[in-house]
């Protein structure tokens, strides 16, 4: 992904009221005819729309929808706490407002848990599911303690010096274009979440796990993991793949937690190969 913070997004951005909340929603190419369903994307904790906009820009053949969680990006602060059930219901309401019925669903990290919940809660709206750098929730194998400690610190969004100093510890992985490119291209698109927004995102997944329900998830699923992820170790992807009957595990060699950024071409190729495959094709991991 080569977009920088100075390059404009081609998205339509609007404030939408859904589920009793006002949220900033971005969507790409909804007005264009496509053979593919739109992709509904759930972002990582504290991340704003711009952080993943390059992925949406690259998938030119399909529509793409995502939104800033309450208190992140330019969505107003949450008044009340929320949980996966209420926020997935809100996401479904957003799709209704946009006139979208069926979607492919994708989530990264914290958003991967939300994507799992959406597919379980709204199976009729979900065609296929993509889980990137994520876990089954509280029943996970934790990452590097140094990375997890720094991840919980909102200074990674507010203090550029903190992010620069701890970037490798936080995210791991190797960017083929160099460490400076990895930092600049990611940090330049971030907008700090509010303290309340960040805290409510942390609280939303407290005690949550999808593991007991995953054997009943009757969807084709692509699980994407980096083998140098310091936050979500690869073993978590293997756990997901073993729990979901029709899952395929794709491992990005040299990929850290931000492999969608550092291994953009490889990631997009894997996405297209999975999402464009004929219906009913056996996608089970070898």
PDB file of C-alpha atoms in Angstrom:
ATOM      1  CA  UNK A   1       0.000   0.000   0.000  1.00  0.00           C
ATOM      2  CA  UNK A   2       1.698   3.152  -1.116  1.00  0.00           C
ATOM      3  CA  UNK A   3      -0.910   5.787  -0.296  1.00  0.00           C
ATOM      4  CA  UNK A   4       0.279   8.528   2.020  1.00  0.00           C
ATOM      5  CA  UNK A   5      -1.593  10.845   4.334  1.00  0.00           C
ATOM      6  CA  UNK A   6      -1.474  13.538   1.628  1.00  0.00           C
ATOM      7  CA  UNK A   7      -3.239  11.436  -0.994  1.00  0.00           C
ATOM      8  CA  UNK A   8      -7.028  11.926  -0.951  1.00  0.00           C
ATOM      9  CA  UNK A   9      -9.343   8.971  -0.512  1.00  0.00           C
ATOM     10  CA  UNK A  10     -11.862   8.279  -3.235  1.00  0.00           C
ATOM     11  CA  UNK A  11     -14.421   7.231  -0.628  1.00  0.00           C
ATOM     12  CA  UNK A  12     -17.782   8.780   0.055  1.00  0.00           C
ATOM     13  CA  UNK A  13     -17.776   9.745   3.722  1.00  0.00           C
ATOM     14  CA  UNK A  14     -20.926  10.548   5.671  1.00  0.00           C
ATOM     15  CA  UNK A  15     -22.241  10.615   9.217  1.00  0.00           C
ATOM     16  CA  UNK A  16     -24.931   7.963   9.636  1.00  0.00           C
ATOM     17  CA  UNK A  17     -27.275   7.451  12.581  1.00  0.00           C
ATOM     18  CA  UNK A  18     -27.665   3.776  13.351  1.00  0.00           C
ATOM     19  CA  UNK A  19     -28.389   1.789  16.478  1.00  0.00           C
ATOM     20  CA  UNK A  20     -28.820   4.961  18.498  1.00  0.00           C
ATOM     21  CA  UNK A  21     -25.357   6.194  17.545  1.00  0.00           C
ATOM     22  CA  UNK A  22     -23.930   8.624  15.012  1.00  0.00           C
ATOM     23  CA  UNK A  23     -20.930   7.121  13.237  1.00  0.00           C
ATOM     24  CA  UNK A  24     -18.567   8.262  10.503  1.00  0.00           C
ATOM     25  CA  UNK A  25     -18.951   5.833   7.609  1.00  0.00           C
ATOM     26  CA  UNK A  26     -16.803   5.518   4.490  1.00  0.00           C
ATOM     27  CA  UNK A  27     -17.814   3.555   1.427  1.00  0.00           C
ATOM     28  CA  UNK A  28     -16.210   3.002  -1.928  1.00  0.00           C
ATOM     29  CA  UNK A  29     -17.874   2.176  -5.269  1.00  0.00           C
ATOM     30  CA  UNK A  30     -21.353   1.372  -3.941  1.00  0.00           C
ATOM     31  CA  UNK A  31     -22.797   3.173  -6.955  1.00  0.00           C
ATOM     32  CA  UNK A  32     -20.865   0.993  -9.411  1.00  0.00           C
ATOM     33  CA  UNK A  33     -22.057  -2.324 -10.807  1.00  0.00           C
ATOM     34  CA  UNK A  34     -20.014  -5.291  -9.635  1.00  0.00           C
ATOM     35  CA  UNK A  35     -20.146  -9.052  -9.775  1.00  0.00           C
ATOM     36  CA  UNK A  36     -18.923  -9.104  -6.169  1.00  0.00           C
ATOM     37  CA  UNK A  37     -20.744  -8.272  -2.928  1.00  0.00           C
ATOM     38  CA  UNK A  38     -19.389  -5.312  -0.950  1.00  0.00           C
ATOM     39  CA  UNK A  39     -16.746  -5.966   1.689  1.00  0.00           C
ATOM     40  CA  UNK A  40     -17.710  -4.866   5.216  1.00  0.00           C
ATOM     41  CA  UNK A  41     -14.507  -4.159   7.158  1.00  0.00           C
ATOM     42  CA  UNK A  42     -13.987  -3.974  10.938  1.00  0.00           C
ATOM     43  CA  UNK A  43     -10.850  -2.086  11.933  1.00  0.00           C
ATOM     44  CA  UNK A  44      -8.311  -2.704  14.688  1.00  0.00           C
ATOM     45  CA  UNK A  45      -8.611  -1.138  18.106  1.00  0.00           C
ATOM     46  CA  UNK A  46      -8.282   2.637  18.081  1.00  0.00           C
ATOM     47  CA  UNK A  47      -7.769   2.750  14.306  1.00  0.00           C
ATOM     48  CA  UNK A  48      -9.576   5.220  12.063  1.00  0.00           C
ATOM     49  CA  UNK A  49     -10.876   4.784   8.523  1.00  0.00           C
ATOM     50  CA  UNK A  50      -7.757   6.289   6.944  1.00  0.00           C
ATOM     51  CA  UNK A  51      -5.539   3.558   8.433  1.00  0.00           C
ATOM     52  CA  UNK A  52      -7.042   0.927   6.119  1.00  0.00           C
ATOM     53  CA  UNK A  53      -8.115   3.175   3.231  1.00  0.00           C
ATOM     54  CA  UNK A  54      -5.232   1.941   1.018  1.00  0.00           C
ATOM     55  CA  UNK A  55      -6.688  -1.582   1.121  1.00  0.00           C
ATOM     56  CA  UNK A  56     -10.078  -0.275   0.003  1.00  0.00           C
ATOM     57  CA  UNK A  57      -8.404   1.704  -2.778  1.00  0.00           C
ATOM     58  CA  UNK A  58      -6.616  -1.397  -4.074  1.00  0.00           C
ATOM     59  CA  UNK A  59      -9.725  -3.604  -4.257  1.00  0.00           C
ATOM     60  CA  UNK A  60     -11.088  -1.668  -7.222  1.00  0.00           C
ATOM     61  CA  UNK A  61     -13.434  -4.420  -8.432  1.00  0.00           C
ATOM     62  CA  UNK A  62     -15.705  -4.414  -5.358  1.00  0.00           C
ATOM     63  CA  UNK A  63     -17.453  -1.994  -3.033  1.00  0.00           C
ATOM     64  CA  UNK A  64     -15.988  -1.505   0.432  1.00  0.00           C
ATOM     65  CA  UNK A  65     -17.665  -0.265   3.630  1.00  0.00           C
ATOM     66  CA  UNK A  66     -16.147   0.593   7.006  1.00  0.00           C
ATOM     67  CA  UNK A  67     -16.772   3.002   9.852  1.00  0.00           C
ATOM     68  CA  UNK A  68     -15.028   4.662  12.767  1.00  0.00           C
ATOM     69  CA  UNK A  69     -15.994   3.048  16.064  1.00  0.00           C
ATOM     70  CA  UNK A  70     -17.432   5.422  18.694  1.00  0.00           C
ATOM     71  CA  UNK A  71     -14.678   7.730  19.891  1.00  0.00           C
ATOM     72  CA  UNK A  72     -12.262   6.811  17.082  1.00  0.00           C
ATOM     73  CA  UNK A  73     -11.484   8.795  13.954  1.00  0.00           C
ATOM     74  CA  UNK A  74     -14.260  11.356  13.632  1.00  0.00           C
ATOM     75  CA  UNK A  75     -17.093   9.362  15.202  1.00  0.00           C
ATOM     76  CA  UNK A  76     -18.454  11.055  18.355  1.00  0.00           C
ATOM     77  CA  UNK A  77     -17.558   9.669  21.751  1.00  0.00           C
ATOM     78  CA  UNK A  78     -19.764   6.823  23.001  1.00  0.00           C
ATOM     79  CA  UNK A  79     -22.284   7.839  25.642  1.00  0.00           C
ATOM     80  CA  UNK A  80     -22.803   4.282  26.820  1.00  0.00           C
ATOM     81  CA  UNK A  81     -20.557   1.208  26.627  1.00  0.00           C
ATOM     82  CA  UNK A  82     -21.217  -1.314  23.885  1.00  0.00           C
ATOM     83  CA  UNK A  83     -20.492  -4.970  23.204  1.00  0.00           C
ATOM     84  CA  UNK A  84     -20.094  -7.132  20.093  1.00  0.00           C
ATOM     85  CA  UNK A  85     -23.825  -7.852  19.886  1.00  0.00           C
ATOM     86  CA  UNK A  86     -24.913  -4.214  19.948  1.00  0.00           C
ATOM     87  CA  UNK A  87     -22.155  -3.022  17.619  1.00  0.00           C
ATOM     88  CA  UNK A  88     -22.791  -5.781  15.070  1.00  0.00           C
ATOM     89  CA  UNK A  89     -26.473  -4.857  15.159  1.00  0.00           C
ATOM     90  CA  UNK A  90     -25.406  -1.251  14.550  1.00  0.00           C
ATOM     91  CA  UNK A  91     -23.248  -2.365  11.601  1.00  0.00           C
ATOM     92  CA  UNK A  92     -26.266  -4.177  10.167  1.00  0.00           C
ATOM     93  CA  UNK A  93     -28.276  -0.973  10.525  1.00  0.00           C
ATOM     94  CA  UNK A  94     -25.574   0.914   8.612  1.00  0.00           C
ATOM     95  CA  UNK A  95     -25.828  -1.610   5.778  1.00  0.00           C
ATOM     96  CA  UNK A  96     -29.603  -1.055   5.751  1.00  0.00           C
ATOM     97  CA  UNK A  97     -29.075   2.710   5.454  1.00  0.00           C
ATOM     98  CA  UNK A  98     -26.723   2.123   2.525  1.00  0.00           C
ATOM     99  CA  UNK A  99     -29.089  -0.289   0.787  1.00  0.00           C
ATOM    100  CA  UNK A 100     -26.707  -3.232   1.099  1.00  0.00           C
ATOM    101  CA  UNK A 101     -28.076  -6.704   1.812  1.00  0.00           C
ATOM    102  CA  UNK A 102     -25.299  -9.311   1.524  1.00  0.00           C
ATOM    103  CA  UNK A 103     -21.623  -8.686   2.252  1.00  0.00           C
ATOM    104  CA  UNK A 104     -18.306 -10.396   2.579  1.00  0.00           C
ATOM    105  CA  UNK A 105     -17.009  -9.569   6.052  1.00  0.00           C
ATOM    106  CA  UNK A 106     -13.409  -8.875   7.043  1.00  0.00           C
ATOM    107  CA  UNK A 107     -11.776  -7.790  10.276  1.00  0.00           C
ATOM    108  CA  UNK A 108      -8.230  -7.198  11.465  1.00  0.00           C
ATOM    109  CA  UNK A 109      -7.003  -7.744  15.039  1.00  0.00           C
ATOM    110  CA  UNK A 110      -9.738  -6.424  17.415  1.00  0.00           C
ATOM    111  CA  UNK A 111     -11.952  -6.021  14.364  1.00  0.00           C
ATOM    112  CA  UNK A 112     -11.413  -9.684  13.516  1.00  0.00           C
ATOM    113  CA  UNK A 113     -13.287 -10.624  16.674  1.00  0.00           C
ATOM    114  CA  UNK A 114     -16.073  -8.247  15.668  1.00  0.00           C
ATOM    115  CA  UNK A 115     -16.146  -9.798  12.187  1.00  0.00           C
ATOM    116  CA  UNK A 116     -16.530 -13.273  13.700  1.00  0.00           C
ATOM    117  CA  UNK A 117     -19.412 -12.065  15.824  1.00  0.00           C
ATOM    118  CA  UNK A 118     -21.094 -10.373  12.858  1.00  0.00           C
ATOM    119  CA  UNK A 119     -20.949 -13.584  10.806  1.00  0.00           C
ATOM    120  CA  UNK A 120     -22.417 -15.567  13.705  1.00  0.00           C
ATOM    121  CA  UNK A 121     -25.082 -12.967  14.519  1.00  0.00           C
ATOM    122  CA  UNK A 122     -26.045 -12.156  10.917  1.00  0.00           C
ATOM    123  CA  UNK A 123     -25.411 -15.346   8.913  1.00  0.00           C
ATOM    124  CA  UNK A 124     -27.939 -14.465   6.209  1.00  0.00           C
ATOM    125  CA  UNK A 125     -26.114 -11.214   5.452  1.00  0.00           C
ATOM    126  CA  UNK A 126     -22.657 -12.801   5.434  1.00  0.00           C
ATOM    127  CA  UNK A 127     -21.344 -14.639   2.388  1.00  0.00           C
ATOM    128  CA  UNK A 128     -17.671 -15.201   3.226  1.00  0.00           C
ATOM    129  CA  UNK A 129     -15.454 -14.213   6.132  1.00  0.00           C
ATOM    130  CA  UNK A 130     -11.833 -13.026   6.251  1.00  0.00           C
ATOM    131  CA  UNK A 131      -9.970 -12.886   9.569  1.00  0.00           C
ATOM    132  CA  UNK A 132      -6.628 -11.083   9.654  1.00  0.00           C
ATOM    133  CA  UNK A 133      -4.153 -11.111  12.563  1.00  0.00           C
ATOM    134  CA  UNK A 134      -6.857 -12.019  15.052  1.00  0.00           C
ATOM    135  CA  UNK A 135      -7.949 -14.497  17.715  1.00  0.00           C
ATOM    136  CA  UNK A 136     -10.958 -16.261  19.192  1.00  0.00           C
ATOM    137  CA  UNK A 137     -11.072 -13.667  21.977  1.00  0.00           C
ATOM    138  CA  UNK A 138     -10.222 -14.312  25.616  1.00  0.00           C
ATOM    139  CA  UNK A 139      -9.196 -17.913  24.810  1.00  0.00           C
ATOM    140  CA  UNK A 140      -6.103 -16.791  22.921  1.00  0.00           C
ATOM    141  CA  UNK A 141      -2.387 -17.409  23.104  1.00  0.00           C
ATOM    142  CA  UNK A 142      -0.958 -14.023  24.148  1.00  0.00           C
ATOM    143  CA  UNK A 143       1.752 -12.262  22.242  1.00  0.00           C
ATOM    144  CA  UNK A 144       5.025 -10.710  23.305  1.00  0.00           C
ATOM    145  CA  UNK A 145       4.393  -9.115  26.755  1.00  0.00           C
ATOM    146  CA  UNK A 146       6.415  -6.056  25.733  1.00  0.00           C
ATOM    147  CA  UNK A 147       4.212  -5.588  22.666  1.00  0.00           C
ATOM    148  CA  UNK A 148       0.956  -6.099  24.579  1.00  0.00           C
ATOM    149  CA  UNK A 149       1.955  -3.572  27.243  1.00  0.00           C
ATOM    150  CA  UNK A 150       2.695  -0.934  24.630  1.00  0.00           C
ATOM    151  CA  UNK A 151      -0.440  -1.779  22.643  1.00  0.00           C
ATOM    152  CA  UNK A 152      -2.615  -0.966  25.660  1.00  0.00           C
ATOM    153  CA  UNK A 153      -0.949   2.451  25.916  1.00  0.00           C
ATOM    154  CA  UNK A 154      -2.894   5.047  23.862  1.00  0.00           C
ATOM    155  CA  UNK A 155       0.358   7.023  23.466  1.00  0.00           C
ATOM    156  CA  UNK A 156       1.004   4.883  20.385  1.00  0.00           C
ATOM    157  CA  UNK A 157      -1.630   7.034  18.661  1.00  0.00           C
ATOM    158  CA  UNK A 158      -0.798  10.345  20.319  1.00  0.00           C
ATOM    159  CA  UNK A 159       2.991  10.487  20.665  1.00  0.00           C
ATOM    160  CA  UNK A 160       4.983  10.023  17.409  1.00  0.00           C
ATOM    161  CA  UNK A 161       8.222   9.611  19.356  1.00  0.00           C
ATOM    162  CA  UNK A 162       6.687   6.774  21.399  1.00  0.00           C
ATOM    163  CA  UNK A 163       5.503   5.065  18.209  1.00  0.00           C
ATOM    164  CA  UNK A 164       8.848   5.487  16.465  1.00  0.00           C
ATOM    165  CA  UNK A 165      10.764   4.135  19.439  1.00  0.00           C
ATOM    166  CA  UNK A 166       8.567   1.079  19.960  1.00  0.00           C
ATOM    167  CA  UNK A 167       7.293   0.347  16.437  1.00  0.00           C
ATOM    168  CA  UNK A 168       9.276  -2.866  15.894  1.00  0.00           C
ATOM    169  CA  UNK A 169       8.419  -4.171  19.380  1.00  0.00           C
ATOM    170  CA  UNK A 170       4.737  -3.424  18.824  1.00  0.00           C
ATOM    171  CA  UNK A 171       4.163  -4.819  15.365  1.00  0.00           C
ATOM    172  CA  UNK A 172       7.085  -6.999  14.286  1.00  0.00           C
ATOM    173  CA  UNK A 173       7.481  -7.994  10.670  1.00  0.00           C
ATOM    174  CA  UNK A 174       9.695  -6.672   7.916  1.00  0.00           C
ATOM    175  CA  UNK A 175       8.646  -4.134   5.289  1.00  0.00           C
ATOM    176  CA  UNK A 176      10.358  -4.892   1.943  1.00  0.00           C
ATOM    177  CA  UNK A 177      10.554  -1.122   1.366  1.00  0.00           C
ATOM    178  CA  UNK A 178      12.347  -0.523   4.655  1.00  0.00           C
ATOM    179  CA  UNK A 179      11.469   0.209   8.257  1.00  0.00           C
ATOM    180  CA  UNK A 180      11.102   3.946   7.654  1.00  0.00           C
ATOM    181  CA  UNK A 181       8.464   3.340   4.971  1.00  0.00           C
ATOM    182  CA  UNK A 182       6.533   1.048   7.303  1.00  0.00           C
ATOM    183  CA  UNK A 183       6.477   3.627  10.093  1.00  0.00           C
ATOM    184  CA  UNK A 184       5.752   6.670   7.948  1.00  0.00           C
ATOM    185  CA  UNK A 185       3.007   5.069   5.871  1.00  0.00           C
ATOM    186  CA  UNK A 186       1.175   3.821   8.967  1.00  0.00           C
ATOM    187  CA  UNK A 187       1.738   6.626  11.468  1.00  0.00           C
ATOM    188  CA  UNK A 188       0.886   9.275   8.891  1.00  0.00           C
ATOM    189  CA  UNK A 189      -2.688   8.020   8.545  1.00  0.00           C
ATOM    190  CA  UNK A 190      -3.510   7.610  12.233  1.00  0.00           C
ATOM    191  CA  UNK A 191      -5.774   9.914  14.218  1.00  0.00           C
ATOM    192  CA  UNK A 192      -5.731   9.376  17.991  1.00  0.00           C
ATOM    193  CA  UNK A 193      -8.921   7.926  19.516  1.00  0.00           C
ATOM    194  CA  UNK A 194     -10.451   9.672  22.484  1.00  0.00           C
ATOM    195  CA  UNK A 195      -9.574   8.215  25.902  1.00  0.00           C
ATOM    196  CA  UNK A 196     -13.198   7.152  26.393  1.00  0.00           C
ATOM    197  CA  UNK A 197     -13.440   5.667  22.902  1.00  0.00           C
ATOM    198  CA  UNK A 198     -10.266   3.648  23.424  1.00  0.00           C
ATOM    199  CA  UNK A 199     -11.344   2.424  26.858  1.00  0.00           C
ATOM    200  CA  UNK A 200     -14.790   1.370  25.609  1.00  0.00           C
ATOM    201  CA  UNK A 201     -13.193  -0.620  22.799  1.00  0.00           C
ATOM    202  CA  UNK A 202     -11.018  -2.441  25.329  1.00  0.00           C
ATOM    203  CA  UNK A 203     -14.042  -3.126  27.537  1.00  0.00           C
ATOM    204  CA  UNK A 204     -16.239  -4.296  24.661  1.00  0.00           C
ATOM    205  CA  UNK A 205     -14.368  -7.598  24.287  1.00  0.00           C
ATOM    206  CA  UNK A 206     -13.897  -8.249  27.996  1.00  0.00           C
ATOM    207  CA  UNK A 207     -14.852 -11.880  28.605  1.00  0.00           C
ATOM    208  CA  UNK A 208     -15.795 -12.462  24.945  1.00  0.00           C
ATOM    209  CA  UNK A 209     -14.820 -15.572  23.008  1.00  0.00           C
ATOM    210  CA  UNK A 210     -16.095 -17.103  19.790  1.00  0.00           C
ATOM    211  CA  UNK A 211     -14.493 -20.507  20.319  1.00  0.00           C
ATOM    212  CA  UNK A 212     -17.592 -22.474  21.438  1.00  0.00           C
ATOM    213  CA  UNK A 213     -19.588 -21.144  18.462  1.00  0.00           C
ATOM    214  CA  UNK A 214     -16.964 -21.495  15.722  1.00  0.00           C
ATOM    215  CA  UNK A 215     -17.700 -25.170  14.930  1.00  0.00           C
ATOM    216  CA  UNK A 216     -21.215 -24.024  13.978  1.00  0.00           C
ATOM    217  CA  UNK A 217     -19.987 -21.255  11.666  1.00  0.00           C
ATOM    218  CA  UNK A 218     -21.158 -22.511   8.286  1.00  0.00           C
ATOM    219  CA  UNK A 219     -19.156 -20.076   6.154  1.00  0.00           C
ATOM    220  CA  UNK A 220     -16.084 -20.235   3.966  1.00  0.00           C
ATOM    221  CA  UNK A 221     -13.349 -18.508   5.957  1.00  0.00           C
ATOM    222  CA  UNK A 222      -9.890 -17.204   5.080  1.00  0.00           C
ATOM    223  CA  UNK A 223      -7.557 -16.729   8.052  1.00  0.00           C
ATOM    224  CA  UNK A 224      -4.540 -14.512   7.341  1.00  0.00           C
ATOM    225  CA  UNK A 225      -1.641 -14.386   9.791  1.00  0.00           C
ATOM    226  CA  UNK A 226       1.892 -13.032   9.855  1.00  0.00           C
ATOM    227  CA  UNK A 227       4.594 -15.378  11.127  1.00  0.00           C
ATOM    228  CA  UNK A 228       6.369 -12.523  12.978  1.00  0.00           C
ATOM    229  CA  UNK A 229       3.308 -10.954  14.620  1.00  0.00           C
ATOM    230  CA  UNK A 230       4.315  -9.752  18.110  1.00  0.00           C
ATOM    231  CA  UNK A 231       0.724  -9.049  19.197  1.00  0.00           C
ATOM    232  CA  UNK A 232      -1.191 -12.027  17.797  1.00  0.00           C
ATOM    233  CA  UNK A 233       1.105 -15.076  17.426  1.00  0.00           C
ATOM    234  CA  UNK A 234       0.518 -17.431  14.511  1.00  0.00           C
ATOM    235  CA  UNK A 235      -0.753 -20.186  16.813  1.00  0.00           C
ATOM    236  CA  UNK A 236      -3.978 -18.213  17.219  1.00  0.00           C
ATOM    237  CA  UNK A 237      -4.655 -18.526  13.514  1.00  0.00           C
ATOM    238  CA  UNK A 238      -4.083 -22.256  13.738  1.00  0.00           C
ATOM    239  CA  UNK A 239      -6.605 -22.442  16.601  1.00  0.00           C
ATOM    240  CA  UNK A 240      -9.193 -20.604  14.504  1.00  0.00           C
ATOM    241  CA  UNK A 241      -8.516 -22.829  11.501  1.00  0.00           C
ATOM    242  CA  UNK A 242      -8.922 -25.986  13.584  1.00  0.00           C
ATOM    243  CA  UNK A 243     -12.220 -24.768  15.093  1.00  0.00           C
ATOM    244  CA  UNK A 244     -13.852 -23.673  11.807  1.00  0.00           C
ATOM    245  CA  UNK A 245     -14.710 -26.572   9.514  1.00  0.00           C
ATOM    246  CA  UNK A 246     -14.321 -24.750   6.219  1.00  0.00           C
ATOM    247  CA  UNK A 247     -11.357 -22.505   6.939  1.00  0.00           C
ATOM    248  CA  UNK A 248      -8.149 -21.874   5.039  1.00  0.00           C
ATOM    249  CA  UNK A 249      -5.027 -20.514   6.756  1.00  0.00           C
ATOM    250  CA  UNK A 250      -2.750 -18.183   4.779  1.00  0.00           C
ATOM    251  CA  UNK A 251       0.584 -17.348   6.452  1.00  0.00           C
ATOM    252  CA  UNK A 252       2.426 -14.213   5.314  1.00  0.00           C
ATOM    253  CA  UNK A 253       6.150 -14.936   5.565  1.00  0.00           C
ATOM    254  CA  UNK A 254       7.953 -12.123   7.361  1.00  0.00           C
ATOM    255  CA  UNK A 255       4.618 -10.504   8.153  1.00  0.00           C
ATOM    256  CA  UNK A 256       4.045  -8.737  11.433  1.00  0.00           C
ATOM    257  CA  UNK A 257       0.797  -7.386  12.829  1.00  0.00           C
ATOM    258  CA  UNK A 258       0.586  -4.874   9.959  1.00  0.00           C
ATOM    259  CA  UNK A 259       1.084  -7.300   7.076  1.00  0.00           C
ATOM    260  CA  UNK A 260      -1.886  -5.762   5.246  1.00  0.00           C
ATOM    261  CA  UNK A 261       0.355  -2.697   4.982  1.00  0.00           C
ATOM    262  CA  UNK A 262       3.803  -4.218   4.603  1.00  0.00           C
ATOM    263  CA  UNK A 263       2.765  -7.129   2.345  1.00  0.00           C
ATOM    264  CA  UNK A 264      -0.019  -5.343   0.508  1.00  0.00           C
ATOM    265  CA  UNK A 265       0.296  -6.999  -2.903  1.00  0.00           C
ATOM    266  CA  UNK A 266       0.551 -10.471  -1.403  1.00  0.00           C
ATOM    267  CA  UNK A 267      -2.384  -9.810   0.926  1.00  0.00           C
ATOM    268  CA  UNK A 268      -4.631  -8.455  -1.825  1.00  0.00           C
ATOM    269  CA  UNK A 269      -3.779 -11.402  -4.090  1.00  0.00           C
ATOM    270  CA  UNK A 270      -4.801 -13.839  -1.340  1.00  0.00           C
ATOM    271  CA  UNK A 271      -8.000 -11.875  -0.715  1.00  0.00           C
ATOM    272  CA  UNK A 272      -8.983 -11.884  -4.369  1.00  0.00           C
ATOM    273  CA  UNK A 273      -8.199 -15.563  -4.816  1.00  0.00           C
ATOM    274  CA  UNK A 274     -10.445 -16.423  -1.859  1.00  0.00           C
ATOM    275  CA  UNK A 275     -13.302 -13.983  -2.429  1.00  0.00           C
ATOM    276  CA  UNK A 276     -13.515 -14.589  -6.185  1.00  0.00           C
ATOM    277  CA  UNK A 277     -13.523 -18.389  -6.001  1.00  0.00           C
ATOM    278  CA  UNK A 278     -16.694 -20.132  -7.255  1.00  0.00           C
ATOM    279  CA  UNK A 279     -19.463 -20.646  -4.711  1.00  0.00           C
ATOM    280  CA  UNK A 280     -19.312 -23.909  -2.832  1.00  0.00           C
ATOM    281  CA  UNK A 281     -15.675 -24.636  -3.666  1.00  0.00           C
ATOM    282  CA  UNK A 282     -13.951 -26.545  -0.901  1.00  0.00           C
ATOM    283  CA  UNK A 283     -11.710 -24.024   0.865  1.00  0.00           C
ATOM    284  CA  UNK A 284     -10.655 -26.209   3.750  1.00  0.00           C
ATOM    285  CA  UNK A 285      -7.029 -25.860   4.778  1.00  0.00           C
ATOM    286  CA  UNK A 286      -4.736 -28.621   3.640  1.00  0.00           C
TER     287      UNK A 286
END
